[in-house]
Amino acid sequence: MATDLKFEYLREKALSREIPDDAPAPTLELDSLDTLWLQVTGTLCNLACLHCFISCGPKNDSHDMMELSTVDDALEWARDYGVKEYYFTGGEPFMHPEIKTMIRRTLDQGPLSILTNGLLIDDEMAGWLADTFESSRYSLDLRVSLDGTTPEENDALRGRGTFEKIITSIERLWDHGINPVVTVTTQHAGAGGEAKRREFFEFVRSRGIDKPRLKFLSPFKIGREERRDRGYEDHERLVEGDLGDTGGEHLQCSSCRMVTSEGVFPCPILIEEEDARMGDTLEDGMESIDLDHPACYTCHVDGVTCTT
Amino acid sequence: MTTSTRTVAIFGGVYNNYLSLEATLEDARDAGADAIYCLGDMGGFGPYPDRVFPYLRDTSDVFVMQGNYDQSIGNRLEDCGCGYTDPRDNHFAQISYDYTFEHTSETHKDWLAELPEKFERQWAGLNVRMAHGSPRTINEFLWESTSPDPFLDRMLDECGADLLFVTHTGIPWRRELPSGRWVVNVGAIGRPPNDGTTKVDYFLAHIDDDVEIERRRVDYDHERLAGEVREVGLPEEFAETLETGWWTTCTGSMPAKERAQGPY
């Protein structure tokens, strides 16, 4: 595919260049705030996956759960501005005691995707989500993370026994009328390749979901993933000129911002990174950003977008 | 609408379907349309790409805009730039694109490369904008369930329009915004709108003191076109969509809400 060829070219180009130590990072303007991310449960999660790029877990409260009023403020600002789509992530969003209210209020003003590990979606919640999906004016998507087609593959990253629980949640959503997007990170062997991707499609289909929807995400070598595997090499950073003629329009941070209990950040990846915080309000987040973090390199050379 | 001063027609997404194009133009002219706007994407799933051009070129009442497909074919690019992310969608899109590219004559490719990317008109004192995907991006998908009112209002503010027509997604919808302005996605005439019927859609605008929008559903010889899809060796899935009215490919880019309407 031409898109793959493009990013292969960008990777080769990035590897073959020489970067002076003092080369400045590119600056990127916010073209349009189309995508608003809300870190509704902060860094609190009921799992502690080994490849998590923000070290989320039961004990990480560096970003606390968002108050309902903080979510309401962000939604009001976004409505006045004209945001196109909304995303909830965490941590695990379904740990939030007011998650249903947040979902309803968000869906009243635009389409919503929720990134979840699925473990807390019981029959009652699946039924409520299906009713909400059916009755809402705007679209609702559930993105459920799965990291292997076998318990061995998945549980090595997401924790013992999680494979069966995740599959059960995916099937439960499907049975209630919601077709979730199964999200796969490409950490484990071969998941970035075409053959393994097809295997994932076939696997999901084999569980009775005859319209499989999948999303594959490249790893970010920060957070717990940095400790599991490795961090970024010195050359894995962006400098002025790397973005080429098209600028940064392929980067999600040209059209997104993230709100957490701690303030506003450029994107969902950088919330625990030093100097990434842009301010208290979305108004502060309208400024341009310096692409001076190594994770920005992954978004550029792999063409990563966190959107569905 | 016999009382309107004038009537114009707007359609998009021909997808090589010269039979539905012929039927649409006939329906529009019978309805009294004195101007007919095509919002782009001449190529796609159907057979014999060169057959659509005589209906569109050198006709005094038809105004044609460039879609992402036309931009790619016209500039001899290697894929359609449709913006799909699902590998299965890309697989079928590439088959369709390679076939269309190979069977579109050079003179028509040159014509596609030179088409305008927008139309701006004034109807009944309203600023009317026509675009392929959106006013800002040729391959932006404006689906009904993922285009919130405040976002559309911002888009209309940015291009200074009171009435916006787009295509690109292939499924028609229209909405009056709380601000009183309108957005209309005219759908596509090249394949049915994933609703289990074989008809295709376009819109008429009846212009008098105000503008009234009318959705039109057009019958054409879909069985003949499906036969020709098979005849030239294009995937069976393309023929099946024409015969059943359900999309079999390029479903991955649909929002969950639209996709839930169909079996695939």
XYZ file of C-alpha atoms in Angstrom:
572
model
C 0.000 0.000 0.000
C 1.180 3.463 -0.799
C 0.677 4.623 2.791
C 3.029 1.927 4.078
C 5.572 2.855 1.418
C 5.397 6.474 2.520
C 6.227 5.650 6.122
C 8.909 3.145 5.117
C 10.491 5.993 3.175
C 10.226 8.310 6.192
C 11.882 5.700 8.414
C 14.747 5.177 5.970
C 15.186 8.903 5.570
C 15.215 9.416 9.338
C 17.789 6.679 9.848
C 20.135 7.873 7.131
C 20.393 11.544 8.172
C 23.006 13.105 10.393
C 21.743 15.365 13.210
C 23.914 18.033 14.789
C 23.592 17.953 18.610
C 22.144 21.445 18.693
C 19.599 20.936 15.892
C 16.283 22.457 17.062
C 13.002 20.506 17.084
C 10.284 21.449 14.583
C 7.415 23.625 15.773
C 3.862 22.619 14.905
C 0.820 24.892 14.821
C -2.605 23.574 15.785
C -4.426 23.633 12.428
C -7.830 22.978 13.909
C -8.938 21.396 17.156
C -10.949 18.488 15.718
C -10.224 15.798 18.300
C -10.551 16.313 22.037
C -9.151 13.650 24.353
C -10.301 13.392 27.958
C -8.158 11.388 30.386
C -11.222 10.651 32.495
C -9.585 8.260 34.947
C -6.152 9.808 34.795
C -3.393 7.248 35.186
C -5.496 4.940 37.357
C -6.064 1.519 35.851
C -7.129 -1.925 37.000
C -4.260 -3.436 34.979
C -0.549 -2.588 34.866
C 0.379 -3.673 31.343
C 4.098 -4.052 30.761
C 3.990 -2.054 27.516
C 1.925 0.901 28.772
C 3.491 4.129 27.541
C 2.233 6.120 30.539
C 2.824 3.556 33.310
C -0.875 3.409 34.207
C -1.838 1.104 37.049
C -3.756 0.751 40.326
C -1.129 2.798 42.184
C -0.312 5.531 39.661
C -2.206 8.677 40.585
C 0.094 11.200 38.881
C -3.062 12.199 36.999
C -6.116 11.732 39.194
C -9.623 10.954 37.980
C -11.294 13.966 36.363
C -14.107 15.635 38.259
C -17.399 15.696 36.376
C -17.264 19.492 36.488
C -13.839 19.478 34.781
C -15.244 17.294 32.006
C -18.266 19.608 31.712
C -16.005 22.662 31.408
C -13.989 21.020 28.631
C -17.173 19.978 26.829
C -18.595 23.469 27.020
C -15.429 24.991 25.613
C -15.322 22.342 22.876
C -18.940 22.987 21.902
C -18.324 26.704 21.599
C -15.220 26.063 19.508
C -16.735 23.340 17.291
C -14.757 20.172 18.083
C -15.488 17.261 15.724
C -14.957 14.173 17.913
C -14.278 13.088 21.486
C -12.213 10.323 23.061
C -12.202 8.955 26.619
C -9.130 7.168 27.848
C -7.209 6.529 31.048
C -6.260 4.457 32.843
C -9.409 2.466 32.568
C -12.371 4.792 31.864
C -14.981 2.395 33.274
C -13.411 2.728 36.745
C -14.910 6.228 36.905
C -18.032 6.239 39.132
C -19.682 8.853 36.896
C -18.749 7.337 33.568
C -22.356 6.956 32.369
C -23.105 10.629 32.953
C -19.910 11.616 31.151
C -20.768 9.379 28.190
C -24.309 10.759 27.929
C -23.236 14.404 28.120
C -20.476 13.923 25.566
C -22.702 12.045 23.126
C -25.191 14.898 23.326
C -22.729 17.089 21.479
C -20.611 14.778 19.309
C -19.298 11.297 18.484
C -17.381 9.485 21.213
C -14.806 6.693 21.291
C -13.887 5.029 24.581
C -10.557 3.226 24.944
C -10.927 0.395 27.429
C -9.455 -2.931 28.470
C -13.018 -4.223 28.670
C -12.679 -5.915 32.053
C -15.388 -3.856 33.778
C -17.961 -4.188 30.998
C -20.420 -6.619 32.528
C -23.827 -7.529 31.110
C -25.527 -4.525 32.660
C -22.948 -2.089 31.275
C -22.920 -3.748 27.836
C -26.694 -3.460 27.700
C -26.609 0.185 28.764
C -23.919 0.973 26.179
C -25.936 -0.739 23.449
C -29.078 1.222 24.384
C -27.064 4.440 24.435
C -25.495 3.631 21.063
C -28.912 2.907 19.601
C -30.599 6.041 20.922
C -27.831 8.605 20.544
C -27.689 10.965 17.633
C -23.927 10.667 17.303
C -21.802 7.572 16.976
C -20.331 5.690 19.928
C -17.306 3.444 19.572
C -15.726 1.116 22.081
C -12.051 0.321 21.549
C -11.004 -2.799 23.418
C -7.309 -3.599 23.757
C -6.065 -7.102 22.988
C -2.427 -8.041 22.528
C -2.408 -11.502 21.073
C -4.425 -14.269 19.496
C -3.456 -16.626 22.330
C -3.419 -16.276 26.129
C 0.368 -16.684 26.063
C 0.885 -13.701 23.747
C -1.641 -11.399 25.389
C -1.116 -12.248 29.043
C 2.654 -11.731 28.784
C 1.922 -8.015 28.271
C -1.479 -7.402 29.859
C -1.353 -9.749 32.845
C -2.277 -13.315 33.702
C -5.820 -14.346 32.894
C -6.683 -11.174 30.996
C -6.979 -12.834 27.569
C -10.146 -14.740 28.423
C -11.665 -11.747 30.218
C -11.009 -9.430 27.268
C -12.443 -11.905 24.763
C -15.511 -12.332 26.967
C -16.045 -8.562 26.995
C -15.631 -8.283 23.227
C -18.171 -11.074 22.707
C -20.516 -9.538 25.264
C -20.489 -6.172 23.493
C -21.073 -7.892 20.147
C -23.977 -9.914 21.571
C -25.590 -6.697 22.798
C -25.239 -5.027 19.394
C -21.976 -3.131 19.656
C -19.133 -4.015 17.299
C -16.010 -2.938 19.192
C -12.744 -1.954 17.543
C -10.142 -4.440 18.754
C -6.941 -2.494 19.304
C -3.624 -4.280 19.002
C -0.206 -2.893 19.790
C 2.561 -4.199 17.600
C 5.041 -5.034 20.366
C 4.917 -8.779 20.010
C 6.614 -10.612 17.165
C 5.052 -10.091 13.782
C 2.043 -7.999 14.815
C 3.259 -5.188 12.566
C 3.296 -7.478 9.529
C 0.483 -8.162 7.076
C 0.294 -11.911 7.860
C -0.159 -11.404 11.594
C -2.706 -8.674 10.965
C -4.771 -11.070 8.864
C -4.428 -13.652 11.637
C -5.957 -11.143 14.067
C -8.876 -10.487 11.697
C -9.475 -14.228 11.357
C -9.155 -14.747 15.095
C -11.790 -12.113 15.901
C -14.032 -13.565 13.189
C -13.567 -17.051 14.699
C -15.097 -15.760 17.948
C -18.367 -15.106 16.165
C -17.781 -11.453 15.285
C -18.324 -11.564 11.552
C -17.533 -7.903 10.911
C -14.144 -7.597 12.622
C -12.856 -4.084 13.231
C -9.204 -3.776 14.191
C -6.703 -1.049 14.833
C -2.950 -1.603 15.062
C -0.763 0.782 17.046
C 3.031 1.147 17.072
C 4.776 1.064 20.454
C 5.995 4.217 22.147
C 9.274 3.594 23.965
C 8.354 5.574 27.063
C 6.602 4.835 30.351
C 6.615 1.156 31.352
C 7.439 0.123 27.781
C 10.815 1.853 28.093
C 11.627 -0.386 31.056
C 10.227 -3.529 29.366
C 12.140 -3.126 26.122
C 14.272 -0.040 25.518
C 14.031 3.717 25.260
C 14.709 5.896 22.233
C 18.166 6.124 20.664
C 19.807 9.529 20.335
C 18.966 9.795 16.636
C 15.298 8.982 17.268
C 14.085 12.556 17.562
C 12.713 15.123 15.170
C 14.616 18.167 14.008
C 13.690 21.075 11.778
C 13.272 19.960 8.195
C 12.197 16.390 9.040
C 8.528 17.068 8.357
C 9.184 17.931 4.705
C 6.959 19.872 2.332
C 3.646 18.716 3.777
C 4.531 20.004 7.239
C 2.992 18.148 10.134
C -0.522 17.629 8.846
C -0.122 13.829 9.205
C 0.604 14.252 12.920
C -2.401 13.956 15.198
C -1.190 16.848 17.351
C -1.898 19.193 14.433
C -5.591 18.656 15.225
C -5.913 17.291 18.793
C -5.420 18.180 22.428
C -5.702 16.208 25.666
C -7.353 17.358 28.888
C -6.557 15.630 32.186
C -7.118 16.538 35.837
C -3.704 18.196 35.651
C -4.357 20.488 32.695
C -3.956 20.465 28.923
C -1.428 18.428 26.920
C -0.670 18.151 23.183
C -1.738 14.530 22.772
C -2.576 11.310 24.655
C 1.027 10.088 24.574
C 2.904 12.819 26.402
C 0.911 13.376 29.586
C 3.656 12.142 31.904
C 6.495 13.789 30.028
C 8.360 16.761 31.399
C 7.488 20.133 29.865
C 4.591 18.708 27.842
C 1.896 20.435 29.921
C 0.510 23.434 28.023
C -1.567 25.103 30.717
C -4.781 24.916 32.709
C -7.403 25.407 30.013
C -8.021 24.501 26.407
C -7.434 28.128 25.545
C -3.832 27.574 26.671
C -3.716 24.495 24.451
C -4.306 26.463 21.259
C -0.638 27.451 21.131
C 1.874 25.757 18.823
C 4.052 22.963 20.212
C 7.680 21.935 19.873
C 8.026 18.354 18.654
C 10.978 17.853 20.931
C 10.065 14.538 22.504
C 11.378 11.251 21.092
C 7.817 9.846 20.999
C 7.064 12.472 18.332
C 9.562 10.582 16.173
C 7.364 7.430 16.335
C 4.256 9.362 15.283
C 6.163 10.818 12.326
C 7.992 7.780 10.975
C 5.257 5.222 11.736
C 2.339 7.453 10.811
C 0.703 6.830 14.189
C -2.653 8.271 15.064
C -4.452 7.351 18.268
C -7.829 8.010 16.638
C -9.954 5.101 15.464
C -41.695 21.805 -7.472
C -43.258 23.683 -10.337
C -43.440 26.983 -8.454
C -39.718 27.540 -8.049
C -37.974 30.027 -10.252
C -35.246 27.583 -11.027
C -34.053 24.112 -10.133
C -30.518 22.777 -9.975
C -29.226 19.239 -9.387
C -26.240 18.125 -7.304
C -24.712 14.659 -7.296
C -21.399 12.947 -6.566
C -19.618 9.578 -6.620
C -20.117 8.283 -10.159
C -17.748 5.341 -9.598
C -17.685 4.416 -13.319
C -21.444 3.796 -13.190
C -22.342 5.290 -16.575
C -25.826 3.744 -16.443
C -26.823 5.461 -13.195
C -25.195 8.656 -14.469
C -27.369 8.553 -17.584
C -30.476 7.908 -15.472
C -29.622 10.682 -13.007
C -29.053 13.269 -15.722
C -32.324 12.307 -17.370
C -34.199 12.562 -14.069
C -32.644 15.954 -13.289
C -33.384 17.402 -16.717
C -36.947 16.052 -16.601
C -37.325 17.791 -13.223
C -36.353 21.058 -14.901
C -32.775 21.402 -13.640
C -30.995 24.102 -15.621
C -27.634 23.449 -13.973
C -26.268 20.094 -12.831
C -23.301 19.909 -10.467
C -21.109 16.822 -10.152
C -19.036 16.867 -6.956
C -16.419 14.423 -8.178
C -15.103 10.850 -8.062
C -15.803 9.707 -11.590
C -13.886 6.448 -11.101
C -14.360 3.570 -8.720
C -16.055 0.225 -8.463
C -17.667 -0.029 -11.898
C -16.619 -1.131 -15.408
C -15.490 0.781 -18.506
C -14.318 4.094 -16.956
C -14.232 5.970 -20.250
C -17.982 5.601 -20.720
C -18.848 8.281 -18.133
C -16.937 11.103 -19.798
C -19.216 11.797 -22.804
C -22.017 12.555 -20.312
C -19.856 15.018 -18.377
C -17.591 16.744 -20.856
C -18.630 19.467 -23.254
C -22.181 19.644 -21.915
C -23.399 23.167 -21.303
C -25.526 22.376 -18.233
C -23.103 20.068 -16.329
C -20.421 21.494 -14.009
C -17.850 19.013 -12.743
C -15.603 19.215 -9.700
C -12.520 17.185 -8.841
C -12.776 14.462 -6.198
C -9.860 12.678 -4.573
C -10.203 9.843 -7.103
C -10.013 12.282 -9.994
C -7.073 14.056 -8.426
C -5.216 10.736 -8.164
C -6.101 9.461 -11.657
C -5.500 12.862 -13.227
C -2.115 13.293 -11.611
C -1.163 9.667 -12.307
C -0.761 8.809 -8.597
C -0.470 5.257 -7.358
C -3.611 5.049 -5.212
C -7.003 6.716 -4.833
C -6.204 8.685 -1.681
C -9.572 7.590 -0.334
C -8.363 7.799 3.256
C -9.165 4.188 4.242
C -7.402 2.656 7.216
C -8.718 -0.930 7.089
C -6.394 -3.257 5.098
C -9.386 -5.026 3.526
C -10.791 -1.717 2.304
C -7.424 -0.800 0.869
C -7.175 -4.159 -0.891
C -10.439 -3.644 -2.786
C -9.799 0.069 -3.290
C -6.491 -0.749 -4.955
C -8.052 -3.315 -7.342
C -10.663 -0.761 -8.272
C -8.104 2.022 -8.669
C -5.654 -0.022 -10.763
C -8.461 -1.095 -13.112
C -9.797 2.447 -13.461
C -6.332 3.881 -14.001
C -5.499 1.347 -16.705
C -8.771 1.898 -18.582
C -9.036 5.688 -18.431
C -7.686 7.303 -21.580
C -4.924 9.871 -21.329
C -7.096 12.710 -22.592
C -9.660 12.079 -19.851
C -6.912 11.862 -17.215
C -5.683 15.281 -18.347
C -9.215 16.641 -18.061
C -9.604 15.228 -14.522
C -6.343 16.859 -13.438
C -7.628 20.294 -14.428
C -11.037 20.207 -12.732
C -11.861 22.818 -10.076
C -11.910 21.795 -6.403
C -14.902 23.859 -5.369
C -17.943 25.729 -6.590
C -19.329 28.877 -4.962
C -22.739 30.221 -5.902
C -25.388 32.616 -4.598
C -28.900 31.238 -4.505
C -31.778 33.274 -3.067
C -29.264 35.464 -1.270
C -27.558 32.471 0.345
C -23.867 31.724 -0.021
C -23.655 28.217 -1.422
C -20.479 26.171 -1.254
C -19.883 22.819 -2.933
C -16.925 20.597 -2.064
C -15.969 16.964 -2.526
C -15.075 15.794 1.011
C -15.280 19.034 2.955
C -14.441 22.667 2.215
C -11.037 22.204 3.844
C -9.962 18.683 2.788
C -10.766 16.802 -0.398
C -10.919 13.377 1.314
C -12.479 14.308 4.656
C -15.452 12.082 5.519
C -18.526 14.003 6.651
C -20.767 11.212 7.954
C -24.060 12.076 9.598
C -23.218 10.414 12.930
C -19.733 11.925 13.251
C -20.394 15.497 12.150
C -21.672 17.421 15.187
C -23.645 20.617 14.742
C -21.016 22.917 16.352
C -18.306 21.447 14.128
C -20.377 21.994 10.979
C -21.148 25.552 12.082
C -17.430 26.219 12.472
C -16.809 24.766 9.016
C -19.494 26.998 7.495
C -18.062 30.024 9.333
C -14.607 29.268 7.952
C -15.781 29.101 4.339
C -18.465 31.758 4.667
C -21.308 29.514 3.516
C -24.990 29.284 4.404
C -25.519 26.070 2.475
C -22.892 23.378 1.947
C -23.039 20.379 -0.389
C -20.499 17.540 -0.117
C -20.189 13.886 -1.180
C -17.249 11.418 -0.615
C -18.876 9.135 1.973
C -21.458 7.617 -0.370
C -24.350 7.866 2.090
C -26.699 10.861 1.793
C -27.987 13.011 4.650
C -29.044 16.578 5.215
C -29.359 18.723 8.311
C -30.545 22.159 9.266
C -28.198 23.435 11.936
C -29.416 25.388 14.978
C -27.926 28.447 13.256
C -30.433 27.988 10.421
C -27.767 27.009 7.905
C -27.784 23.723 5.991
C -25.350 20.921 5.234
C -26.242 18.315 2.605
C -24.216 15.235 1.827
C -25.551 14.232 -1.580
C -24.375 10.618 -1.281
C -23.324 8.882 -4.488
C -24.968 7.856 -7.721
C -22.390 5.096 -8.332
C -23.645 2.625 -5.746
C -26.657 2.391 -3.457
C -26.453 3.904 0.051
C -26.111 0.629 2.018
C -29.824 0.402 2.709
C -30.780 -2.782 0.894
C -32.249 -1.005 -2.130
C -30.681 -0.766 -5.568
C -31.591 2.894 -6.118
C -29.021 5.682 -6.005
C -29.359 9.221 -4.669
C -28.877 12.791 -5.684
C -30.429 16.115 -4.664
C -32.360 18.909 -6.292
C -32.313 22.476 -5.018
C -35.470 24.452 -5.820
C -34.575 28.127 -5.730
C -37.148 30.831 -5.223
C -37.311 33.265 -2.298
C -35.601 30.503 -0.381
C -33.866 27.239 -1.286
C -35.730 23.982 -0.831
C -33.736 20.738 -0.889
C -35.238 17.547 -2.309
C -33.676 14.078 -2.156
C -34.196 12.065 -5.345
C -33.885 8.299 -5.632
C -33.082 6.960 -9.079
C -33.638 3.541 -10.608
C -31.280 2.375 -13.310
C -30.348 -0.929 -14.936
C -28.243 -2.207 -12.042
C -28.439 -5.801 -13.268
C -26.781 -4.832 -16.513
C -24.022 -2.972 -14.687
C -23.434 -5.888 -12.291
C -23.131 -8.157 -15.339
C -20.541 -5.851 -16.838
C -18.605 -5.755 -13.541
C -18.291 -9.544 -13.829
C -17.606 -9.354 -17.561
C -14.469 -7.250 -17.059
C -13.249 -9.390 -14.153
C -13.736 -6.956 -11.271
C -14.413 -8.518 -7.839
C -17.729 -10.280 -7.288
C -18.156 -8.103 -4.180
C -18.618 -5.014 -6.398
C -21.386 -6.706 -8.404
C -23.067 -7.960 -5.243
C -23.367 -4.433 -3.824
C -25.154 -3.242 -6.965
C -27.571 -6.183 -6.835
C -28.326 -6.271 -3.102
C -27.970 -2.646 -2.073
C -25.583 -3.565 0.750
C -21.968 -2.452 0.811
C -19.577 -5.387 0.764
C -16.343 -3.345 0.684
C -15.030 -0.058 2.051
C -17.080 -0.514 5.209
C -14.130 -0.047 7.586
C -14.181 3.719 7.234
C -17.863 3.912 8.213
C -18.674 5.041 11.744
C -20.167 2.345 13.958
C -23.622 3.869 13.683
C -23.773 3.860 9.882
C -22.141 0.439 9.670
C -24.683 -1.075 12.030
C -27.368 -0.391 9.383
C -25.908 -2.998 7.024
C -24.957 -6.671 7.247
C -21.227 -6.221 6.456
